[in-house]
């Protein structure tokens, strides 16, 4: 029987011997290109081809799935009609009231309008802000569709379908660009707008014999006068502005509203029609006391507008300081 020959130990040494020590530079060079193994970045060209093919197919399928999902999603949406409206929406059914001009963007939390009435460079930031805000109202063509579907509405001529009512800013008395919105006379104009809620229809206080007890007395008297002389204009969301506290009421001075004391009802409901612009009320503070901060609260009045000073429902607060 032939004697089994033992294999030399040297044949197995290659499995246990320490790898060649390479410098960092040589290791990096071999990682980029290893001529002995034909590897690029640690893999052979065929391996890179398989990986590239896999990820190309994977991302193409993923993109196709996302595109199909987005297409199905957009089929359920109307570009002009929100899916969730009024009580079902996050906005709800109680519109807020906004004011212009606003303080600069670096002080967005402030509601103080402060300037020196005799210095143009001081009040110019406020008049410039109003210029920018009213630009769309001055040049209707800037808004998509504006100018093509404008209708000259009034209380007896409601807008036809797919048209929007014109907002004529030439009716704002002293609150005009040419008059610097009366800021140079220390009698500034503040513009109010009712926030837009799709489909919201105001329930008007159009009966002067049935007005809420918390409505300011001067507004009640105004509504009674309108009811006697212009009853056809009673379908209006009324507006009131007054000092928040007794001292503010004394310091705010007389107030006038242009073109009328409220938002005409023919602007509602808002239906996101092309070219629509919110109606405005210009509030002119004729003789506010100078050198003191005056806290002012403005409210919109309709039966379905609730007021909450802390939540700012149906109202807006700002301060006025003229040095």
PDB file of C-alpha atoms in Angstrom:
ATOM      1  CA  UNK A   1       0.000   0.000   0.000  1.00  0.00           C
ATOM      2  CA  UNK A   2       1.527   3.272  -1.036  1.00  0.00           C
ATOM      3  CA  UNK A   3       2.438   5.600   1.738  1.00  0.00           C
ATOM      4  CA  UNK A   4       0.387   8.798   1.925  1.00  0.00           C
ATOM      5  CA  UNK A   5       2.526  11.772   1.219  1.00  0.00           C
ATOM      6  CA  UNK A   6       1.876  14.737   3.423  1.00  0.00           C
ATOM      7  CA  UNK A   7       1.472  18.006   1.602  1.00  0.00           C
ATOM      8  CA  UNK A   8       4.009  20.554   2.582  1.00  0.00           C
ATOM      9  CA  UNK A   9       2.886  23.185   5.031  1.00  0.00           C
ATOM     10  CA  UNK A  10       3.953  25.918   2.597  1.00  0.00           C
ATOM     11  CA  UNK A  11       0.869  25.261   0.445  1.00  0.00           C
ATOM     12  CA  UNK A  12      -1.370  26.417   3.272  1.00  0.00           C
ATOM     13  CA  UNK A  13       0.743  29.298   4.432  1.00  0.00           C
ATOM     14  CA  UNK A  14      -0.701  31.539   1.775  1.00  0.00           C
ATOM     15  CA  UNK A  15      -4.080  31.444   3.544  1.00  0.00           C
ATOM     16  CA  UNK A  16      -2.661  32.611   6.832  1.00  0.00           C
ATOM     17  CA  UNK A  17       0.049  35.012   5.897  1.00  0.00           C
ATOM     18  CA  UNK A  18      -0.463  38.715   6.555  1.00  0.00           C
ATOM     19  CA  UNK A  19      -1.536  40.835   3.580  1.00  0.00           C
ATOM     20  CA  UNK A  20       0.954  43.137   2.015  1.00  0.00           C
ATOM     21  CA  UNK A  21       1.066  46.436   3.789  1.00  0.00           C
ATOM     22  CA  UNK A  22       0.277  49.284   1.388  1.00  0.00           C
ATOM     23  CA  UNK A  23       0.539  52.967   1.972  1.00  0.00           C
ATOM     24  CA  UNK A  24      -2.581  55.092   1.968  1.00  0.00           C
ATOM     25  CA  UNK A  25      -1.632  56.511  -1.409  1.00  0.00           C
ATOM     26  CA  UNK A  26      -1.169  53.057  -2.951  1.00  0.00           C
ATOM     27  CA  UNK A  27      -4.430  51.799  -1.416  1.00  0.00           C
ATOM     28  CA  UNK A  28      -6.325  54.735  -2.865  1.00  0.00           C
ATOM     29  CA  UNK A  29      -4.700  54.246  -6.270  1.00  0.00           C
ATOM     30  CA  UNK A  30      -5.692  50.564  -6.280  1.00  0.00           C
ATOM     31  CA  UNK A  31      -9.233  51.545  -5.264  1.00  0.00           C
ATOM     32  CA  UNK A  32      -9.478  53.818  -8.284  1.00  0.00           C
ATOM     33  CA  UNK A  33      -7.998  51.289 -10.664  1.00  0.00           C
ATOM     34  CA  UNK A  34      -6.724  47.790  -9.911  1.00  0.00           C
ATOM     35  CA  UNK A  35      -5.037  46.459 -13.097  1.00  0.00           C
ATOM     36  CA  UNK A  36      -4.457  42.989 -11.613  1.00  0.00           C
ATOM     37  CA  UNK A  37      -8.150  42.396 -10.974  1.00  0.00           C
ATOM     38  CA  UNK A  38      -9.478  44.786 -13.617  1.00  0.00           C
ATOM     39  CA  UNK A  39     -11.526  46.676 -10.986  1.00  0.00           C
ATOM     40  CA  UNK A  40     -12.717  50.285 -10.975  1.00  0.00           C
ATOM     41  CA  UNK A  41     -13.675  51.633  -7.574  1.00  0.00           C
ATOM     42  CA  UNK A  42     -13.482  48.146  -6.167  1.00  0.00           C
ATOM     43  CA  UNK A  43     -15.750  46.529  -8.775  1.00  0.00           C
ATOM     44  CA  UNK A  44     -15.357  45.072 -12.232  1.00  0.00           C
ATOM     45  CA  UNK A  45     -16.990  46.845 -15.210  1.00  0.00           C
ATOM     46  CA  UNK A  46     -19.539  44.052 -15.569  1.00  0.00           C
ATOM     47  CA  UNK A  47     -20.511  44.444 -11.922  1.00  0.00           C
ATOM     48  CA  UNK A  48     -20.978  48.195 -12.374  1.00  0.00           C
ATOM     49  CA  UNK A  49     -23.104  47.534 -15.456  1.00  0.00           C
ATOM     50  CA  UNK A  50     -25.434  45.232 -13.477  1.00  0.00           C
ATOM     51  CA  UNK A  51     -25.754  47.744 -10.630  1.00  0.00           C
ATOM     52  CA  UNK A  52     -26.419  50.629 -13.006  1.00  0.00           C
ATOM     53  CA  UNK A  53     -29.062  48.646 -14.894  1.00  0.00           C
ATOM     54  CA  UNK A  54     -30.787  47.669 -11.658  1.00  0.00           C
ATOM     55  CA  UNK A  55     -30.992  51.230 -10.303  1.00  0.00           C
ATOM     56  CA  UNK A  56     -32.082  52.630 -13.661  1.00  0.00           C
ATOM     57  CA  UNK A  57     -34.995  50.197 -13.808  1.00  0.00           C
ATOM     58  CA  UNK A  58     -35.776  50.747 -10.104  1.00  0.00           C
ATOM     59  CA  UNK A  59     -35.970  54.544 -10.323  1.00  0.00           C
ATOM     60  CA  UNK A  60     -37.883  54.473 -13.601  1.00  0.00           C
ATOM     61  CA  UNK A  61     -40.524  52.246 -12.040  1.00  0.00           C
ATOM     62  CA  UNK A  62     -40.580  54.437  -8.915  1.00  0.00           C
ATOM     63  CA  UNK A  63     -40.998  57.617 -10.972  1.00  0.00           C
ATOM     64  CA  UNK A  64     -43.791  55.998 -12.980  1.00  0.00           C
ATOM     65  CA  UNK A  65     -45.628  55.008  -9.781  1.00  0.00           C
ATOM     66  CA  UNK A  66     -45.312  58.543  -8.365  1.00  0.00           C
ATOM     67  CA  UNK A  67     -46.539  60.033 -11.660  1.00  0.00           C
ATOM     68  CA  UNK A  68     -49.571  57.739 -11.718  1.00  0.00           C
ATOM     69  CA  UNK A  69     -50.395  58.568  -8.074  1.00  0.00           C
ATOM     70  CA  UNK A  70     -50.121  62.316  -8.735  1.00  0.00           C
ATOM     71  CA  UNK A  71     -52.286  62.012 -11.858  1.00  0.00           C
ATOM     72  CA  UNK A  72     -54.985  60.161  -9.932  1.00  0.00           C
ATOM     73  CA  UNK A  73     -54.738  62.726  -7.111  1.00  0.00           C
ATOM     74  CA  UNK A  74     -55.146  65.729  -9.410  1.00  0.00           C
ATOM     75  CA  UNK A  75     -58.179  64.147 -11.060  1.00  0.00           C
ATOM     76  CA  UNK A  76     -59.978  64.616  -7.741  1.00  0.00           C
ATOM     77  CA  UNK A  77     -59.140  68.359  -7.520  1.00  0.00           C
ATOM     78  CA  UNK A  78     -60.668  71.389  -9.168  1.00  0.00           C
ATOM     79  CA  UNK A  79     -58.160  74.210  -9.798  1.00  0.00           C
ATOM     80  CA  UNK A  80     -60.706  76.837  -8.714  1.00  0.00           C
ATOM     81  CA  UNK A  81     -63.039  75.028  -6.321  1.00  0.00           C
ATOM     82  CA  UNK A  82     -61.583  73.752  -3.016  1.00  0.00           C
ATOM     83  CA  UNK A  83     -62.626  70.247  -2.029  1.00  0.00           C
ATOM     84  CA  UNK A  84     -63.247  71.201   1.599  1.00  0.00           C
ATOM     85  CA  UNK A  85     -65.329  74.327   2.094  1.00  0.00           C
ATOM     86  CA  UNK A  86     -66.702  76.416   4.958  1.00  0.00           C
ATOM     87  CA  UNK A  87     -67.261  74.227   8.058  1.00  0.00           C
ATOM     88  CA  UNK A  88     -65.270  71.372   6.527  1.00  0.00           C
ATOM     89  CA  UNK A  89     -62.224  73.539   5.838  1.00  0.00           C
ATOM     90  CA  UNK A  90     -59.439  74.631   8.169  1.00  0.00           C
ATOM     91  CA  UNK A  91     -60.318  78.292   7.540  1.00  0.00           C
ATOM     92  CA  UNK A  92     -63.865  77.855   8.781  1.00  0.00           C
ATOM     93  CA  UNK A  93     -66.770  80.241   8.268  1.00  0.00           C
ATOM     94  CA  UNK A  94     -65.683  83.270  10.284  1.00  0.00           C
ATOM     95  CA  UNK A  95     -63.652  85.659   8.113  1.00  0.00           C
ATOM     96  CA  UNK A  96     -60.952  87.786   9.649  1.00  0.00           C
ATOM     97  CA  UNK A  97     -60.239  91.411   8.951  1.00  0.00           C
ATOM     98  CA  UNK A  98     -56.920  92.629   7.573  1.00  0.00           C
ATOM     99  CA  UNK A  99     -55.344  96.075   7.396  1.00  0.00           C
ATOM    100  CA  UNK A 100     -52.794  97.838   5.219  1.00  0.00           C
ATOM    101  CA  UNK A 101     -50.124  99.173   5.342  1.00  0.00           C
ATOM    102  CA  UNK A 102     -48.273  96.510   7.279  1.00  0.00           C
ATOM    103  CA  UNK A 103     -44.968  97.055   9.103  1.00  0.00           C
ATOM    104  CA  UNK A 104     -41.765  96.007   7.328  1.00  0.00           C
ATOM    105  CA  UNK A 105     -40.952  92.323   6.901  1.00  0.00           C
ATOM    106  CA  UNK A 106     -38.171  92.463   9.494  1.00  0.00           C
ATOM    107  CA  UNK A 107     -40.790  93.360  12.100  1.00  0.00           C
ATOM    108  CA  UNK A 108     -43.696  91.126  11.099  1.00  0.00           C
ATOM    109  CA  UNK A 109     -45.017  90.695  14.638  1.00  0.00           C
ATOM    110  CA  UNK A 110     -45.570  94.421  15.093  1.00  0.00           C
ATOM    111  CA  UNK A 111     -48.895  96.127  14.352  1.00  0.00           C
ATOM    112  CA  UNK A 112     -47.637  99.658  15.096  1.00  0.00           C
ATOM    113  CA  UNK A 113     -47.894 102.363  12.435  1.00  0.00           C
ATOM    114  CA  UNK A 114     -45.399 104.996  13.609  1.00  0.00           C
ATOM    115  CA  UNK A 115     -44.040 107.995  11.733  1.00  0.00           C
ATOM    116  CA  UNK A 116     -43.384 111.716  11.873  1.00  0.00           C
ATOM    117  CA  UNK A 117     -45.999 113.601   9.930  1.00  0.00           C
ATOM    118  CA  UNK A 118     -43.662 116.368   8.755  1.00  0.00           C
ATOM    119  CA  UNK A 119     -40.871 114.136   7.397  1.00  0.00           C
ATOM    120  CA  UNK A 120     -41.491 112.574   4.000  1.00  0.00           C
ATOM    121  CA  UNK A 121     -38.578 110.150   4.356  1.00  0.00           C
ATOM    122  CA  UNK A 122     -40.181 108.918   7.585  1.00  0.00           C
ATOM    123  CA  UNK A 123     -43.740 108.321   6.359  1.00  0.00           C
ATOM    124  CA  UNK A 124     -42.651 107.271   2.857  1.00  0.00           C
ATOM    125  CA  UNK A 125     -42.239 103.631   3.901  1.00  0.00           C
ATOM    126  CA  UNK A 126     -45.963 103.528   4.718  1.00  0.00           C
ATOM    127  CA  UNK A 127     -47.138 105.253   1.564  1.00  0.00           C
ATOM    128  CA  UNK A 128     -44.844 103.064  -0.536  1.00  0.00           C
ATOM    129  CA  UNK A 129     -46.339  99.986   1.128  1.00  0.00           C
ATOM    130  CA  UNK A 130     -49.813 101.211   0.188  1.00  0.00           C
ATOM    131  CA  UNK A 131     -48.652 101.914  -3.371  1.00  0.00           C
ATOM    132  CA  UNK A 132     -47.500  98.311  -3.710  1.00  0.00           C
ATOM    133  CA  UNK A 133     -50.689  96.946  -2.179  1.00  0.00           C
ATOM    134  CA  UNK A 134     -52.970  99.012  -4.438  1.00  0.00           C
ATOM    135  CA  UNK A 135     -50.982  98.443  -7.619  1.00  0.00           C
ATOM    136  CA  UNK A 136     -53.264  95.602  -8.775  1.00  0.00           C
ATOM    137  CA  UNK A 137     -56.296  97.811  -8.188  1.00  0.00           C
ATOM    138  CA  UNK A 138     -54.823 100.606 -10.310  1.00  0.00           C
ATOM    139  CA  UNK A 139     -53.805  98.473 -13.286  1.00  0.00           C
ATOM    140  CA  UNK A 140     -56.393  95.725 -13.756  1.00  0.00           C
ATOM    141  CA  UNK A 141     -54.407  94.069 -16.560  1.00  0.00           C
ATOM    142  CA  UNK A 142     -51.774  92.873 -14.109  1.00  0.00           C
ATOM    143  CA  UNK A 143     -54.149  90.245 -12.699  1.00  0.00           C
ATOM    144  CA  UNK A 144     -54.836  87.247 -14.925  1.00  0.00           C
ATOM    145  CA  UNK A 145     -58.227  87.740 -16.558  1.00  0.00           C
ATOM    146  CA  UNK A 146     -58.655  91.158 -14.979  1.00  0.00           C
ATOM    147  CA  UNK A 147     -60.043  93.657 -17.474  1.00  0.00           C
ATOM    148  CA  UNK A 148     -61.774  91.004 -19.564  1.00  0.00           C
ATOM    149  CA  UNK A 149     -64.467  89.967 -17.091  1.00  0.00           C
ATOM    150  CA  UNK A 150     -64.925  93.111 -14.976  1.00  0.00           C
ATOM    151  CA  UNK A 151     -68.510  94.165 -14.348  1.00  0.00           C
ATOM    152  CA  UNK A 152     -69.569  97.522 -12.925  1.00  0.00           C
ATOM    153  CA  UNK A 153     -71.687  96.171 -10.110  1.00  0.00           C
ATOM    154  CA  UNK A 154     -73.993  98.004  -7.762  1.00  0.00           C
ATOM    155  CA  UNK A 155     -76.742  97.008  -5.361  1.00  0.00           C
ATOM    156  CA  UNK A 156     -79.305  96.757  -8.170  1.00  0.00           C
ATOM    157  CA  UNK A 157     -76.999  95.177 -10.785  1.00  0.00           C
ATOM    158  CA  UNK A 158     -75.402  92.001  -9.510  1.00  0.00           C
ATOM    159  CA  UNK A 159     -72.513  90.448 -11.443  1.00  0.00           C
ATOM    160  CA  UNK A 160     -73.350  87.860 -14.123  1.00  0.00           C
ATOM    161  CA  UNK A 161     -71.748  84.406 -13.891  1.00  0.00           C
ATOM    162  CA  UNK A 162     -67.968  84.234 -14.423  1.00  0.00           C
ATOM    163  CA  UNK A 163     -67.535  87.981 -13.931  1.00  0.00           C
ATOM    164  CA  UNK A 164     -66.041  89.988 -11.073  1.00  0.00           C
ATOM    165  CA  UNK A 165     -67.080  93.334  -9.640  1.00  0.00           C
ATOM    166  CA  UNK A 166     -64.843  96.312 -10.218  1.00  0.00           C
ATOM    167  CA  UNK A 167     -63.115  97.989  -7.256  1.00  0.00           C
ATOM    168  CA  UNK A 168     -62.794 101.683  -8.051  1.00  0.00           C
ATOM    169  CA  UNK A 169     -60.106 103.196  -5.822  1.00  0.00           C
ATOM    170  CA  UNK A 170     -60.841 106.669  -7.187  1.00  0.00           C
ATOM    171  CA  UNK A 171     -63.767 106.886  -4.761  1.00  0.00           C
ATOM    172  CA  UNK A 172     -61.567 106.917  -1.668  1.00  0.00           C
ATOM    173  CA  UNK A 173     -61.663 110.672  -1.051  1.00  0.00           C
ATOM    174  CA  UNK A 174     -58.374 111.907   0.452  1.00  0.00           C
ATOM    175  CA  UNK A 175     -56.999 108.350   0.633  1.00  0.00           C
ATOM    176  CA  UNK A 176     -55.284 108.409  -2.760  1.00  0.00           C
ATOM    177  CA  UNK A 177     -51.785 108.098  -4.139  1.00  0.00           C
ATOM    178  CA  UNK A 178     -51.784 111.707  -5.333  1.00  0.00           C
ATOM    179  CA  UNK A 179     -52.634 112.871  -1.809  1.00  0.00           C
ATOM    180  CA  UNK A 180     -50.008 110.632  -0.144  1.00  0.00           C
ATOM    181  CA  UNK A 181     -52.950 108.910   1.570  1.00  0.00           C
ATOM    182  CA  UNK A 182     -53.017 111.993   3.841  1.00  0.00           C
ATOM    183  CA  UNK A 183     -49.966 110.834   5.796  1.00  0.00           C
ATOM    184  CA  UNK A 184     -48.223 114.135   5.228  1.00  0.00           C
ATOM    185  CA  UNK A 185     -51.047 115.884   7.121  1.00  0.00           C
ATOM    186  CA  UNK A 186     -50.766 113.597  10.169  1.00  0.00           C
ATOM    187  CA  UNK A 187     -54.228 112.256   9.279  1.00  0.00           C
ATOM    188  CA  UNK A 188     -53.417 108.839   7.788  1.00  0.00           C
ATOM    189  CA  UNK A 189     -55.641 106.436   5.887  1.00  0.00           C
ATOM    190  CA  UNK A 190     -55.741 102.742   6.770  1.00  0.00           C
ATOM    191  CA  UNK A 191     -57.225 100.257   4.287  1.00  0.00           C
ATOM    192  CA  UNK A 192     -59.338  97.341   5.516  1.00  0.00           C
ATOM    193  CA  UNK A 193     -60.136  94.121   3.675  1.00  0.00           C
ATOM    194  CA  UNK A 194     -62.210  91.109   4.624  1.00  0.00           C
ATOM    195  CA  UNK A 195     -60.309  87.846   4.300  1.00  0.00           C
ATOM    196  CA  UNK A 196     -61.554  85.619   1.489  1.00  0.00           C
ATOM    197  CA  UNK A 197     -63.461  82.414   2.300  1.00  0.00           C
ATOM    198  CA  UNK A 198     -64.703  80.408  -0.649  1.00  0.00           C
ATOM    199  CA  UNK A 199     -68.484  80.211  -0.820  1.00  0.00           C
ATOM    200  CA  UNK A 200     -69.089  82.340   2.293  1.00  0.00           C
ATOM    201  CA  UNK A 201     -72.300  84.390   2.087  1.00  0.00           C
ATOM    202  CA  UNK A 202     -72.762  87.170   4.662  1.00  0.00           C
ATOM    203  CA  UNK A 203     -75.987  87.417   6.618  1.00  0.00           C
ATOM    204  CA  UNK A 204     -76.518  91.161   6.627  1.00  0.00           C
ATOM    205  CA  UNK A 205     -77.727  93.461   9.357  1.00  0.00           C
ATOM    206  CA  UNK A 206     -80.181  95.002   6.892  1.00  0.00           C
ATOM    207  CA  UNK A 207     -82.913  95.899   9.377  1.00  0.00           C
ATOM    208  CA  UNK A 208     -82.153  98.991  11.430  1.00  0.00           C
ATOM    209  CA  UNK A 209     -84.747  97.920  14.004  1.00  0.00           C
ATOM    210  CA  UNK A 210     -82.898  94.688  14.729  1.00  0.00           C
ATOM    211  CA  UNK A 211     -79.266  95.562  15.437  1.00  0.00           C
ATOM    212  CA  UNK A 212     -77.046  93.939  18.108  1.00  0.00           C
ATOM    213  CA  UNK A 213     -76.646  95.774  21.376  1.00  0.00           C
ATOM    214  CA  UNK A 214     -72.845  95.615  21.279  1.00  0.00           C
ATOM    215  CA  UNK A 215     -72.661  97.425  17.946  1.00  0.00           C
ATOM    216  CA  UNK A 216     -71.135 100.923  18.319  1.00  0.00           C
ATOM    217  CA  UNK A 217     -73.796 103.599  18.670  1.00  0.00           C
ATOM    218  CA  UNK A 218     -72.422 105.712  15.849  1.00  0.00           C
ATOM    219  CA  UNK A 219     -72.645 102.726  13.495  1.00  0.00           C
ATOM    220  CA  UNK A 220     -76.209 102.041  14.578  1.00  0.00           C
ATOM    221  CA  UNK A 221     -77.135 105.639  13.803  1.00  0.00           C
ATOM    222  CA  UNK A 222     -75.387 105.407  10.443  1.00  0.00           C
ATOM    223  CA  UNK A 223     -77.315 102.240   9.517  1.00  0.00           C
ATOM    224  CA  UNK A 224     -80.592 103.885  10.495  1.00  0.00           C
ATOM    225  CA  UNK A 225     -79.758 106.825   8.231  1.00  0.00           C
ATOM    226  CA  UNK A 226     -78.952 104.479   5.349  1.00  0.00           C
ATOM    227  CA  UNK A 227     -82.175 102.566   5.986  1.00  0.00           C
ATOM    228  CA  UNK A 228     -84.146 105.811   5.680  1.00  0.00           C
ATOM    229  CA  UNK A 229     -82.392 107.277   2.647  1.00  0.00           C
ATOM    230  CA  UNK A 230     -80.780 104.392   0.710  1.00  0.00           C
ATOM    231  CA  UNK A 231     -82.589 101.258   1.778  1.00  0.00           C
ATOM    232  CA  UNK A 232     -81.438  99.378  -1.325  1.00  0.00           C
ATOM    233  CA  UNK A 233     -77.827  99.557  -0.034  1.00  0.00           C
ATOM    234  CA  UNK A 234     -78.529  97.832   3.283  1.00  0.00           C
ATOM    235  CA  UNK A 235     -77.013  94.514   2.146  1.00  0.00           C
ATOM    236  CA  UNK A 236     -73.580  95.534   3.397  1.00  0.00           C
ATOM    237  CA  UNK A 237     -70.989  94.036   5.723  1.00  0.00           C
ATOM    238  CA  UNK A 238     -70.660  97.049   8.006  1.00  0.00           C
ATOM    239  CA  UNK A 239     -67.357  98.259   9.455  1.00  0.00           C
ATOM    240  CA  UNK A 240     -66.540 100.075  12.681  1.00  0.00           C
ATOM    241  CA  UNK A 241     -63.223 101.402  14.011  1.00  0.00           C
ATOM    242  CA  UNK A 242     -62.736 102.831  17.482  1.00  0.00           C
ATOM    243  CA  UNK A 243     -60.243 103.095  20.302  1.00  0.00           C
ATOM    244  CA  UNK A 244     -59.923  99.923  22.348  1.00  0.00           C
ATOM    245  CA  UNK A 245     -59.868 101.669  25.726  1.00  0.00           C
ATOM    246  CA  UNK A 246     -61.513 104.848  27.061  1.00  0.00           C
ATOM    247  CA  UNK A 247     -58.266 106.812  26.667  1.00  0.00           C
ATOM    248  CA  UNK A 248     -57.888 105.554  23.103  1.00  0.00           C
ATOM    249  CA  UNK A 249     -61.470 106.572  22.300  1.00  0.00           C
ATOM    250  CA  UNK A 250     -60.674 110.133  23.381  1.00  0.00           C
ATOM    251  CA  UNK A 251     -57.380 110.277  21.464  1.00  0.00           C
ATOM    252  CA  UNK A 252     -58.388 108.688  18.160  1.00  0.00           C
ATOM    253  CA  UNK A 253     -60.457 111.670  16.988  1.00  0.00           C
ATOM    254  CA  UNK A 254     -63.095 111.698  14.231  1.00  0.00           C
ATOM    255  CA  UNK A 255     -63.076 108.896  11.669  1.00  0.00           C
ATOM    256  CA  UNK A 256     -64.480 108.767   8.143  1.00  0.00           C
ATOM    257  CA  UNK A 257     -64.911 105.786   5.816  1.00  0.00           C
ATOM    258  CA  UNK A 258     -64.572 105.684   2.020  1.00  0.00           C
ATOM    259  CA  UNK A 259     -66.286 104.953  -0.315  1.00  0.00           C
ATOM    260  CA  UNK A 260     -68.854 103.715   2.244  1.00  0.00           C
ATOM    261  CA  UNK A 261     -68.860 102.292   5.721  1.00  0.00           C
ATOM    262  CA  UNK A 262     -68.662  98.638   4.784  1.00  0.00           C
ATOM    263  CA  UNK A 263     -68.186  96.011   2.093  1.00  0.00           C
ATOM    264  CA  UNK A 264     -71.053  95.846  -0.439  1.00  0.00           C
ATOM    265  CA  UNK A 265     -72.855  92.519  -0.502  1.00  0.00           C
ATOM    266  CA  UNK A 266     -72.600  92.125  -4.272  1.00  0.00           C
ATOM    267  CA  UNK A 267     -68.929  91.135  -3.908  1.00  0.00           C
ATOM    268  CA  UNK A 268     -70.006  87.904  -2.221  1.00  0.00           C
ATOM    269  CA  UNK A 269     -69.799  84.970  -2.347  1.00  0.00           C
ATOM    270  CA  UNK A 270     -66.148  84.717  -3.286  1.00  0.00           C
ATOM    271  CA  UNK A 271     -65.793  81.913  -5.858  1.00  0.00           C
ATOM    272  CA  UNK A 272     -62.148  82.281  -6.907  1.00  0.00           C
ATOM    273  CA  UNK A 273     -63.165  83.835 -10.210  1.00  0.00           C
ATOM    274  CA  UNK A 274     -60.303  84.903 -12.428  1.00  0.00           C
ATOM    275  CA  UNK A 275     -59.309  88.517 -11.792  1.00  0.00           C
ATOM    276  CA  UNK A 276     -61.175  88.858  -8.482  1.00  0.00           C
ATOM    277  CA  UNK A 277     -59.989  91.613  -6.137  1.00  0.00           C
ATOM    278  CA  UNK A 278     -61.248  92.017  -2.573  1.00  0.00           C
ATOM    279  CA  UNK A 279     -63.326  95.143  -1.854  1.00  0.00           C
ATOM    280  CA  UNK A 280     -61.659  97.727   0.364  1.00  0.00           C
ATOM    281  CA  UNK A 281     -62.703 100.293   2.945  1.00  0.00           C
ATOM    282  CA  UNK A 282     -60.415 103.284   3.455  1.00  0.00           C
ATOM    283  CA  UNK A 283     -60.523 104.492   7.069  1.00  0.00           C
ATOM    284  CA  UNK A 284     -59.453 108.120   7.419  1.00  0.00           C
ATOM    285  CA  UNK A 285     -58.304 109.210  10.882  1.00  0.00           C
ATOM    286  CA  UNK A 286     -58.844 112.936  10.607  1.00  0.00           C
ATOM    287  CA  UNK A 287     -57.303 114.318  13.820  1.00  0.00           C
ATOM    288  CA  UNK A 288     -55.601 111.672  15.960  1.00  0.00           C
ATOM    289  CA  UNK A 289     -53.730 113.013  18.984  1.00  0.00           C
ATOM    290  CA  UNK A 290     -50.021 113.162  18.250  1.00  0.00           C
ATOM    291  CA  UNK A 291     -47.196 111.875  20.420  1.00  0.00           C
ATOM    292  CA  UNK A 292     -49.173 109.029  22.025  1.00  0.00           C
ATOM    293  CA  UNK A 293     -49.839 105.410  21.070  1.00  0.00           C
ATOM    294  CA  UNK A 294     -53.499 104.876  20.175  1.00  0.00           C
ATOM    295  CA  UNK A 295     -54.827 101.300  20.244  1.00  0.00           C
ATOM    296  CA  UNK A 296     -57.448 100.843  17.537  1.00  0.00           C
ATOM    297  CA  UNK A 297     -59.805  97.947  16.905  1.00  0.00           C
ATOM    298  CA  UNK A 298     -61.810  97.587  13.713  1.00  0.00           C
ATOM    299  CA  UNK A 299     -64.679  95.091  13.317  1.00  0.00           C
ATOM    300  CA  UNK A 300     -66.720  93.701  10.468  1.00  0.00           C
ATOM    301  CA  UNK A 301     -70.435  93.327  11.186  1.00  0.00           C
ATOM    302  CA  UNK A 302     -72.718  90.589   9.853  1.00  0.00           C
ATOM    303  CA  UNK A 303     -74.954  88.095  11.628  1.00  0.00           C
ATOM    304  CA  UNK A 304     -72.593  85.232  10.812  1.00  0.00           C
ATOM    305  CA  UNK A 305     -69.413  87.063  11.867  1.00  0.00           C
ATOM    306  CA  UNK A 306     -68.390  86.395  15.456  1.00  0.00           C
ATOM    307  CA  UNK A 307     -66.036  88.680  17.355  1.00  0.00           C
ATOM    308  CA  UNK A 308     -63.299  87.539  19.697  1.00  0.00           C
ATOM    309  CA  UNK A 309     -60.649  90.074  20.715  1.00  0.00           C
ATOM    310  CA  UNK A 310     -58.123  87.447  21.810  1.00  0.00           C
ATOM    311  CA  UNK A 311     -58.568  85.206  18.752  1.00  0.00           C
ATOM    312  CA  UNK A 312     -59.006  88.244  16.462  1.00  0.00           C
ATOM    313  CA  UNK A 313     -62.164  86.775  14.953  1.00  0.00           C
ATOM    314  CA  UNK A 314     -64.018  89.233  12.757  1.00  0.00           C
ATOM    315  CA  UNK A 315     -61.760  92.065  13.869  1.00  0.00           C
ATOM    316  CA  UNK A 316     -58.273  93.504  13.581  1.00  0.00           C
ATOM    317  CA  UNK A 317     -56.068  95.455  15.993  1.00  0.00           C
ATOM    318  CA  UNK A 318     -53.317  97.938  15.270  1.00  0.00           C
ATOM    319  CA  UNK A 319     -51.643 100.876  16.969  1.00  0.00           C
ATOM    320  CA  UNK A 320     -51.169 104.379  15.610  1.00  0.00           C
ATOM    321  CA  UNK A 321     -48.387 106.734  16.767  1.00  0.00           C
ATOM    322  CA  UNK A 322     -47.730 110.038  15.021  1.00  0.00           C
ATOM    323  CA  UNK A 323     -44.868 112.178  16.397  1.00  0.00           C
TER     324      UNK A 323
END
